[in-house]
Amino acid sequence: MHTEFASCIKACDECAAACDHCATACLQEADPKPMARCIALDIDCAAICRLASGYMARGSEFARRMCAICAEVCEACGAECAKHQHDHCQECAQACRRCAEECRRMAA
Amino acid sequence: MHTEFASCIKACDECAAACDHCATACLQEADPKPMARCIALDIDCAAICRLASGYMARGSEFARRMCAICAEVCEACGAECAKHQHDHCQECAQACRRCAEECRRMAA
Amino acid sequence: MHTEFASCIKACDECAAACDHCATACLQEADPKPMARCIALDIDCAAICRLASGYMARGSEFARRMCAICAEVCEACGAECAKHQHDHCQECAQACRRCAEECRRMAA
Amino acid sequence: MHTEFASCIKACDECAAACDHCATACLQEADPKPMARCIALDIDCAAICRLASGYMARGSEFARRMCAICAEVCEACGAECAKHQHDHCQECAQACRRCAEECRRMAA
């Protein structure tokens, strides 16, 4: 089943979960102010990852286009997360980078 | 409140509803086979319209990028719907065209 | 077209936009810490409002069930927003209350 | 990270992908008419699975409520899919049943 996209779907789903988790964890930090852009990008990134995942699972004619833009958002989110030393940010940065790579490959 | 995006958000929301309605109505036609691509694009289009709507409402740094790709999907969906004479397809084609225009303007 | 649900769809879409806007605006406040639960509920509420909107537009057999749970989230989000004096919170509280009422009516 | 919900998040993500794949595959059958309810429930189920996945990943106060309703939709979708002999339907039925079980456990 949709084997071509299988590993990218998985990367998107894992990235979405990491972003959602990071957003919540950032909000629970003692001072969430410096995390504002991180939280905003986490929300954006989770949304586009889940959307791209669905397009791939449906074998949509726009699946590759969605992967391309998903990669862009993942790269921005991963770069922002990487700046922060919290575990949830570092884990999210990794998930974003992995997802961006998978999405770039699909979009190519 | 997010006045810059207000009319595009509205067009996206209305397009999403028209697409969702069209997908269901296509499935209820006596012979849904010729509507297969219409249904598939309706599902895709509803998803990206709601996503773009959210990006705009959050004033996301990626809002304009999402509008650009939303316009592409709306154009494809509108062109497919326009081929079919059912009322729900013609109404959906119109909603798609209106949304594509609004999104193009935002993306510019 | 899906006339039965039209005003509830509109209320859900407007509530989703108000919640998304409120989340971003809360993050931009000088001290977002006291807004953490407001932001979290805004994200939840925007998501379920857009989902319920789609279920209604598709005339889903689960549309009324989704309206019932959407009303619950709207009520929680509206009650939280109402505690804060920011304009975006007060506007969001209103949109949540209106949406909860429409959803309660649909769910009945 | 969000370990309590990890296996339910995975079940939801896999169920969403199976449903999306099933919807597309049903539309490509020679006669999609008998698959109309299957397709409609696939779309509904994919949407609520992704929503519930996000609520869990964010540790939302409504996560368990969403799991409860997600289980209901999964059960309906799985029961419908199980009636059809296509591989994609049988695989989707299994994913739905597994997801319903995980969600019931979370909701308890």
XYZ file of C-alpha atoms in Angstrom:
432
model
C 0.000 0.000 0.000
C 1.279 3.427 -1.136
C 4.780 1.963 -0.656
C 6.445 4.748 -2.583
C 5.416 7.261 0.039
C 5.546 5.025 3.123
C 8.707 6.372 4.744
C 7.825 9.996 3.993
C 4.336 9.542 5.475
C 5.959 8.142 8.612
C 8.436 11.029 8.796
C 5.606 13.547 8.403
C 3.501 11.898 11.095
C 6.432 11.781 13.503
C 7.358 15.374 12.748
C 3.779 16.506 13.369
C 3.761 14.771 16.757
C 7.163 16.216 17.685
C 6.014 19.721 16.717
C 2.754 19.447 18.647
C 4.617 18.147 21.671
C 7.222 20.911 21.396
C 4.536 23.612 21.181
C 2.925 22.441 24.403
C 6.254 21.991 26.177
C 7.377 25.488 25.112
C 4.174 26.944 26.558
C 4.930 25.233 29.859
C 8.437 26.702 30.150
C 8.919 29.261 32.932
C 9.267 31.997 30.302
C 7.607 31.127 27.000
C 8.321 34.577 25.480
C 11.602 33.592 23.751
C 9.791 30.510 22.402
C 7.049 32.474 20.627
C 8.370 31.913 17.102
C 9.169 28.292 17.929
C 5.577 27.717 19.045
C 4.149 29.481 15.986
C 6.291 27.423 13.619
C 5.486 24.230 15.523
C 1.780 24.835 14.917
C 2.357 25.595 11.239
C 4.640 22.622 10.784
C 2.337 20.108 12.464
C -0.505 21.258 10.214
C 1.364 20.998 6.909
C 2.961 17.669 7.888
C -0.456 16.121 8.545
C -1.805 17.597 5.335
C 1.120 16.289 3.263
C 0.759 12.898 4.923
C -2.854 12.737 3.780
C -2.071 13.834 0.230
C 0.552 11.083 -0.012
C -1.722 8.421 1.476
C -4.358 9.352 -1.099
C -1.782 9.261 -3.898
C -2.912 12.775 -4.789
C -1.713 14.402 -7.996
C -0.546 17.249 -5.741
C 1.339 15.039 -3.268
C 4.789 16.045 -4.515
C 3.901 19.751 -4.515
C 2.770 19.450 -0.905
C 5.984 17.646 0.014
C 7.985 20.528 -1.452
C 6.272 23.144 0.667
C 6.213 20.858 3.691
C 10.011 20.633 3.397
C 10.261 24.428 3.472
C 8.208 24.727 6.649
C 10.092 21.835 8.275
C 13.397 23.532 7.504
C 12.274 26.810 9.036
C 10.817 25.077 12.084
C 13.862 22.841 12.523
C 16.242 25.812 12.288
C 14.275 27.714 14.937
C 14.008 24.712 17.261
C 17.730 24.009 16.901
C 18.475 27.387 18.546
C 16.907 26.313 21.837
C 18.491 23.911 24.298
C 15.308 22.304 25.646
C 15.109 18.578 24.932
C 11.751 18.984 23.228
C 13.223 21.598 20.897
C 16.268 19.496 20.036
C 14.085 16.444 19.403
C 11.739 18.490 17.291
C 14.638 19.943 15.301
C 15.764 16.416 14.480
C 12.278 15.271 13.457
C 11.947 18.379 11.275
C 15.269 17.765 9.562
C 14.447 14.119 8.883
C 11.041 15.072 7.527
C 12.479 17.842 5.348
C 14.898 15.348 3.807
C 12.173 12.799 3.095
C 9.924 15.496 1.660
C 12.700 16.900 -0.524
C 13.254 13.421 -1.937
C 9.537 12.988 -2.687
C 9.314 16.427 -4.252
C 12.282 15.855 -6.547
C -8.586 41.498 13.298
C -6.335 40.016 10.605
C -8.136 42.401 8.224
C -5.580 42.024 5.489
C -6.527 38.386 5.065
C -10.221 38.593 5.948
C -11.725 38.214 2.489
C -9.288 35.461 1.502
C -10.032 33.532 4.706
C -13.730 33.769 3.895
C -13.163 32.605 0.307
C -11.089 29.656 1.548
C -13.706 28.642 4.103
C -16.493 28.849 1.538
C -14.453 26.928 -1.005
C -13.722 24.189 1.524
C -17.421 23.824 2.293
C -18.339 23.779 -1.405
C -15.701 21.120 -2.096
C -16.797 18.946 0.810
C -20.407 19.253 -0.260
C -19.511 18.462 -3.887
C -17.553 15.345 -2.871
C -20.534 13.940 -0.983
C -22.996 14.870 -3.717
C -20.762 13.266 -6.385
C -20.692 10.053 -4.351
C -24.492 10.062 -4.274
C -24.849 10.342 -8.052
C -26.230 7.248 -9.812
C -22.818 6.641 -11.366
C -19.956 8.190 -9.395
C -17.263 6.665 -11.637
C -16.907 9.690 -13.977
C -16.696 11.868 -10.854
C -13.686 10.069 -9.371
C -11.150 12.807 -10.127
C -13.644 15.471 -9.091
C -14.096 13.771 -5.715
C -10.351 13.315 -5.234
C -9.654 16.975 -6.012
C -12.556 18.087 -3.814
C -10.954 16.292 -0.862
C -7.532 17.783 -1.618
C -8.946 21.246 -2.139
C -11.032 21.283 1.048
C -7.931 20.272 3.028
C -5.572 22.923 1.634
C -8.252 25.653 1.838
C -8.762 24.984 5.559
C -5.018 24.849 6.120
C -4.429 28.133 4.268
C -7.292 29.709 6.202
C -5.573 28.778 9.461
C -2.168 30.059 8.345
C -3.742 33.389 7.427
C -5.724 33.653 10.656
C -2.496 33.068 12.596
C -0.664 35.651 10.470
C 1.902 32.943 9.767
C 5.172 33.817 8.036
C 4.197 31.100 5.548
C 0.657 32.378 4.917
C 1.442 33.760 1.457
C 3.266 30.597 0.409
C 0.242 28.521 1.412
C -2.058 30.852 -0.508
C 0.057 30.285 -3.623
C -0.257 26.525 -3.489
C -3.892 26.733 -2.419
C -4.553 28.720 -5.593
C -3.003 25.936 -7.681
C -5.196 23.263 -6.136
C -8.297 25.469 -6.416
C -7.588 26.034 -10.088
C -7.229 22.311 -10.785
C -10.342 21.487 -8.767
C -12.365 24.296 -10.330
C -11.365 23.216 -13.844
C -12.405 19.636 -13.156
C -15.694 20.626 -11.520
C -16.501 22.963 -14.414
C -16.602 19.956 -16.764
C -19.593 18.451 -14.967
C -23.143 19.768 -15.241
C -24.344 18.893 -11.746
C -25.318 21.957 -9.724
C -22.934 20.998 -6.927
C -20.059 20.839 -9.427
C -20.897 24.184 -11.024
C -21.226 25.831 -7.605
C -17.977 24.281 -6.498
C -16.233 25.446 -9.678
C -17.313 29.006 -8.886
C -16.168 28.817 -5.278
C -12.824 27.423 -6.439
C -12.331 30.202 -8.958
C -13.162 32.899 -6.430
C -10.830 31.330 -3.901
C -8.024 30.953 -6.448
C -8.291 34.653 -7.267
C -8.204 35.713 -3.627
C -5.278 33.408 -2.946
C -3.346 34.657 -5.976
C -3.775 38.208 -4.704
C -2.517 37.239 -1.243
C 0.418 35.321 -2.697
C 1.519 38.180 -4.929
C -26.608 23.510 -0.428
C -26.283 21.868 2.996
C -28.681 24.597 4.153
C -29.488 22.864 7.397
C -25.919 23.304 8.570
C -25.098 26.605 6.874
C -25.162 28.897 9.895
C -23.304 26.414 12.087
C -20.612 25.949 9.433
C -20.198 29.725 9.329
C -19.998 29.934 13.124
C -17.370 27.175 13.206
C -15.275 28.823 10.509
C -15.426 32.191 12.247
C -14.601 30.625 15.586
C -11.606 28.809 14.111
C -10.273 32.072 12.678
C -10.850 33.918 15.958
C -9.042 31.172 17.899
C -6.092 31.086 15.513
C -5.834 34.852 15.647
C -6.076 34.843 19.444
C -3.319 32.215 19.756
C -0.914 34.316 17.713
C -1.842 37.532 19.488
C -1.398 35.872 22.909
C 2.080 34.750 21.879
C 2.924 38.334 20.984
C 1.904 39.747 24.365
C 4.755 41.029 26.533
C 4.237 38.113 28.920
C 2.572 35.109 27.271
C 2.926 32.924 30.380
C -0.535 33.677 31.839
C -1.956 32.994 28.373
C -0.589 29.447 28.119
C -3.916 27.684 28.662
C -5.678 30.190 26.429
C -3.212 29.446 23.614
C -3.511 25.684 24.102
C -7.305 25.818 24.005
C -7.242 28.161 21.008
C -5.245 25.566 19.073
C -7.578 22.761 20.126
C -10.675 24.790 19.382
C -9.557 25.917 15.925
C -8.840 22.289 15.015
C -12.181 20.849 16.132
C -14.136 23.766 14.622
C -12.580 23.151 11.201
C -13.163 19.419 11.536
C -16.819 19.874 12.513
C -17.259 22.341 9.666
C -16.042 19.688 7.214
C -18.248 16.960 8.675
C -21.271 19.224 8.311
C -20.384 20.288 4.768
C -20.119 16.606 3.821
C -23.435 15.850 5.521
C -21.589 13.156 7.476
C -23.515 10.649 9.567
C -21.255 11.812 12.429
C -21.825 15.542 11.903
C -24.073 15.944 14.955
C -21.684 13.985 17.178
C -18.842 16.264 16.119
C -20.965 19.331 16.809
C -21.584 18.065 20.345
C -17.905 17.726 21.141
C -17.062 20.927 19.285
C -19.506 22.728 21.588
C -17.652 21.366 24.632
C -14.286 22.613 23.417
C -15.756 25.975 22.401
C -17.258 26.384 25.864
C -13.955 25.640 27.577
C -12.033 27.915 25.232
C -14.600 30.706 25.505
C -14.580 30.525 29.305
C -10.784 30.762 29.390
C -10.640 33.609 26.874
C -13.316 35.525 28.783
C -10.948 35.772 31.777
C -8.462 37.904 29.837
C -8.980 41.555 28.970
C -7.121 41.610 25.650
C -9.381 42.494 22.721
C -8.389 39.333 20.881
C -9.426 37.237 23.892
C -12.768 38.998 24.305
C -13.517 38.655 20.590
C -12.515 35.025 20.678
C -14.703 34.396 23.727
C -17.669 35.790 21.805
C -16.957 33.693 18.714
C -16.622 30.602 20.907
C -19.929 31.262 22.652
C -21.754 31.805 19.378
C -20.222 28.660 17.930
C -21.044 26.609 21.031
C -24.682 27.681 20.764
C -24.912 26.795 17.077
C -23.222 23.468 17.697
C -25.489 22.651 20.644
C -28.487 23.277 18.402
C -27.097 21.004 15.680
C -26.239 18.287 18.192
C -29.703 18.284 19.751
C 8.033 12.267 25.020
C 4.241 11.980 25.412
C 4.920 8.287 26.124
C 1.509 7.656 27.573
C -0.096 8.335 24.218
C 2.675 7.018 21.947
C 1.055 3.798 20.773
C -2.355 5.413 20.313
C -0.834 8.255 18.285
C 0.832 5.659 16.067
C -2.421 3.705 15.669
C -4.270 6.914 14.742
C -1.655 7.928 12.196
C -1.655 4.478 10.615
C -5.437 4.377 10.560
C -5.592 7.787 8.889
C -3.194 6.620 6.168
C -5.117 3.362 5.651
C -8.401 5.283 5.368
C -6.994 7.813 2.923
C -5.503 5.034 0.839
C -8.777 3.070 0.936
C -10.797 6.112 -0.181
C -8.618 6.594 -3.245
C -8.533 2.882 -4.067
C -12.346 2.656 -3.755
C -12.703 5.553 -6.204
C -10.515 3.682 -8.668
C -12.617 0.509 -8.575
C -14.557 -0.279 -11.756
C -17.800 0.523 -9.940
C -17.337 2.850 -6.965
C -21.102 3.141 -6.313
C -21.277 0.313 -3.717
C -18.242 1.904 -2.026
C -19.888 5.294 -1.480
C -20.425 4.894 2.285
C -16.983 3.338 2.639
C -15.392 6.359 0.956
C -17.421 8.806 3.042
C -16.466 7.086 6.287
C -12.826 6.833 5.176
C -12.713 10.610 4.777
C -14.382 11.169 8.150
C -12.156 8.641 9.869
C -8.887 9.981 8.455
C -9.845 13.463 9.638
C -10.737 12.527 13.224
C -7.700 10.219 13.541
C -5.342 13.049 12.601
C -7.152 15.418 14.913
C -7.010 12.985 17.841
C -3.335 12.342 17.121
C -2.647 16.057 17.432
C -4.637 16.440 20.648
C -2.655 13.575 22.178
C 0.701 14.906 20.995
C -0.150 18.252 22.593
C -1.257 16.534 25.797
C -4.542 18.410 25.447
C -7.046 18.402 28.290
C -9.522 17.143 25.672
C -7.296 14.333 24.355
C -9.292 11.549 26.014
C -12.606 12.981 24.838
C -11.292 13.042 21.281
C -10.086 9.448 21.597
C -13.598 8.403 22.645
C -15.234 9.883 19.585
C -12.388 8.759 17.340
C -13.071 5.188 18.504
C -16.720 5.542 17.471
C -15.851 6.695 13.968
C -13.165 4.007 13.629
C -15.680 1.348 14.624
C -18.217 2.509 12.059
C -15.573 2.805 9.345
C -14.021 -0.561 10.201
C -17.420 -2.285 10.143
C -18.220 -0.821 6.726
C -14.785 -1.663 5.286
C -15.023 -5.216 6.610
C -18.037 -5.823 4.339
C -15.953 -5.373 1.198
C -13.475 -7.917 -0.123
C -10.948 -5.519 -1.656
C -7.523 -5.742 -0.033
C -7.534 -2.017 0.726
C -10.857 -2.390 2.526
C -9.725 -5.381 4.571
C -6.477 -3.631 5.504
C -8.376 -0.489 6.415
C -10.833 -2.514 8.531
C -7.895 -3.919 10.494
C -6.285 -0.501 11.002
C -9.635 0.886 12.148
C -10.146 -1.921 14.657
C -6.654 -1.522 16.092
C -7.112 2.232 16.347
C -10.538 1.875 17.963
C -9.042 -0.406 20.621
C -6.177 1.971 21.367
C -8.547 4.923 21.503
C -10.991 3.097 23.792
C -8.106 2.398 26.176
C -7.048 6.053 26.155
C -10.620 7.228 26.647
C -11.238 4.944 29.610
